[in-house]
Short mmCIF file of C-alpha atoms in Angstrom, two decimals:
data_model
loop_
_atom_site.label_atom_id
_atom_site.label_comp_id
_atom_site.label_asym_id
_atom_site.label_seq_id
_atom_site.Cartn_x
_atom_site.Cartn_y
_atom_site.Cartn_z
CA UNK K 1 -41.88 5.20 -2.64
CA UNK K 2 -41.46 2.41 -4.85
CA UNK K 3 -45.08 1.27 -4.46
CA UNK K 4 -45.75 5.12 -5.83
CA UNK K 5 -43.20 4.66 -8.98
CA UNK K 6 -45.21 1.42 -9.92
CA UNK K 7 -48.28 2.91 -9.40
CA UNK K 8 -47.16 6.11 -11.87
CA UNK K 9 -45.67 3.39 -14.06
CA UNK K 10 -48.77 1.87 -14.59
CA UNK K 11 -51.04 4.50 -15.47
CA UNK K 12 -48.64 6.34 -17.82
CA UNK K 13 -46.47 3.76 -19.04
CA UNK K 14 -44.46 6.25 -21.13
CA UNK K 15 -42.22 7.32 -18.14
CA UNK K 16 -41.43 3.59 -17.56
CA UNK K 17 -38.35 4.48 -19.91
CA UNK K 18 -37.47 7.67 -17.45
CA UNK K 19 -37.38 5.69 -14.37
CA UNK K 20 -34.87 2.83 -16.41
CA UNK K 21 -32.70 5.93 -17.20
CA UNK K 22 -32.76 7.83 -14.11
CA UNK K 23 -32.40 4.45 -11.66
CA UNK K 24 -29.53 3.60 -14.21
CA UNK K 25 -27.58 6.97 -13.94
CA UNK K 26 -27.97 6.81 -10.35
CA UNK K 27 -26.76 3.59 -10.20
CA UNK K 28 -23.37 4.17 -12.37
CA UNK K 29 -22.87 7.33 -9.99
CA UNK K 30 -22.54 5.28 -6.78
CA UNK K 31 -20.82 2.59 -8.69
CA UNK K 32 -17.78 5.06 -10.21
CA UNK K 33 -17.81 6.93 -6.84
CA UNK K 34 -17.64 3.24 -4.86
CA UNK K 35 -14.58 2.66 -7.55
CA UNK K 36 -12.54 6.11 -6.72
CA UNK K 37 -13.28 5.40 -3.10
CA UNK K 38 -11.89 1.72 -3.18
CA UNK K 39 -9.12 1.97 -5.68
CA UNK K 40 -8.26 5.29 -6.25
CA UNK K 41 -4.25 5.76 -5.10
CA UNK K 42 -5.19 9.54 -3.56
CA UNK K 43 -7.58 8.23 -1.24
CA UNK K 44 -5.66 6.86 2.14
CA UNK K 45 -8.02 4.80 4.30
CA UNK K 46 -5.31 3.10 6.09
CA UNK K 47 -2.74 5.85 7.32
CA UNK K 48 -0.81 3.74 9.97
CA UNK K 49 0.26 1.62 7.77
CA UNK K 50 0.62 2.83 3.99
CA UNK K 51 0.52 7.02 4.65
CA UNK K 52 1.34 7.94 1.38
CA UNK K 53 0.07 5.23 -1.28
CA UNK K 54 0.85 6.97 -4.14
CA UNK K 55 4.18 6.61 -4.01
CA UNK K 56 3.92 3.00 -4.20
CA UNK K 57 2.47 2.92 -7.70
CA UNK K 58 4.72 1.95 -10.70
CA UNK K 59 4.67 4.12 -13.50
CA UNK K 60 3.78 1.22 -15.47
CA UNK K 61 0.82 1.09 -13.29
CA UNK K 62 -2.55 2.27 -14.83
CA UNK K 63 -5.35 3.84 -12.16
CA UNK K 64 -6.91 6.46 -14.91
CA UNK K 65 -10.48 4.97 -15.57
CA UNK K 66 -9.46 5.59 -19.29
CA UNK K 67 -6.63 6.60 -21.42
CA UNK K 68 -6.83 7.62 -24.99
CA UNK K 69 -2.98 8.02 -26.13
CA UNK K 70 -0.91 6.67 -23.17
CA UNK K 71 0.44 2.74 -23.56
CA UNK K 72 1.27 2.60 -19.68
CA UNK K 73 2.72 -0.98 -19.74
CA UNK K 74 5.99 0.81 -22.30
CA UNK K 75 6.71 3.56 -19.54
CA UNK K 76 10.00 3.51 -17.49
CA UNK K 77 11.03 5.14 -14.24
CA UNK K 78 11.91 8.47 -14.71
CA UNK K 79 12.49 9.49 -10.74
CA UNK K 80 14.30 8.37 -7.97
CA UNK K 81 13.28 6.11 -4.88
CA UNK K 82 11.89 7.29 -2.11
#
């Protein structure tokens, strides 16, 4: 497949940009769904041990990829223990 991507590459080298793009996006896709898989405190891959992992997180913790308006080192606890 790759020797057939090269071969296309080299006889119209306009779509060399298309393959960059599309191999790029693919590769950002498996990367963010490697990071939600990994770090992510809804996923549970150890349920012997730590069942419930989400209650373990501080709410000065931050595990949003990105937030716009939130400062989450300022917030308190709001909640009891569990």
């Amino acid at each position: 497949m790759l020797r057939q991507i090269i071969g296309q590459a080299k006889k119209h080298p306009s779509l060399i940009p298309l393959f960059v793009f599309i191999g790029a996006g693919g590769t950002g896709a498996a990367l963010y769904v490697l990071r939600l898989a990994l770090f992510n405190p809804d996923v549970s891959w150890d349920r012997k041990n730590n069942p419930e992992p989400w209650n373990k997180l501080g709410p000065n913790e931050q595990y949003k990829f990105y937030s716009v308006n939130v400062d989450y080192s300022k917030l308190k606890k709001e909640g009891p223990d569990f």
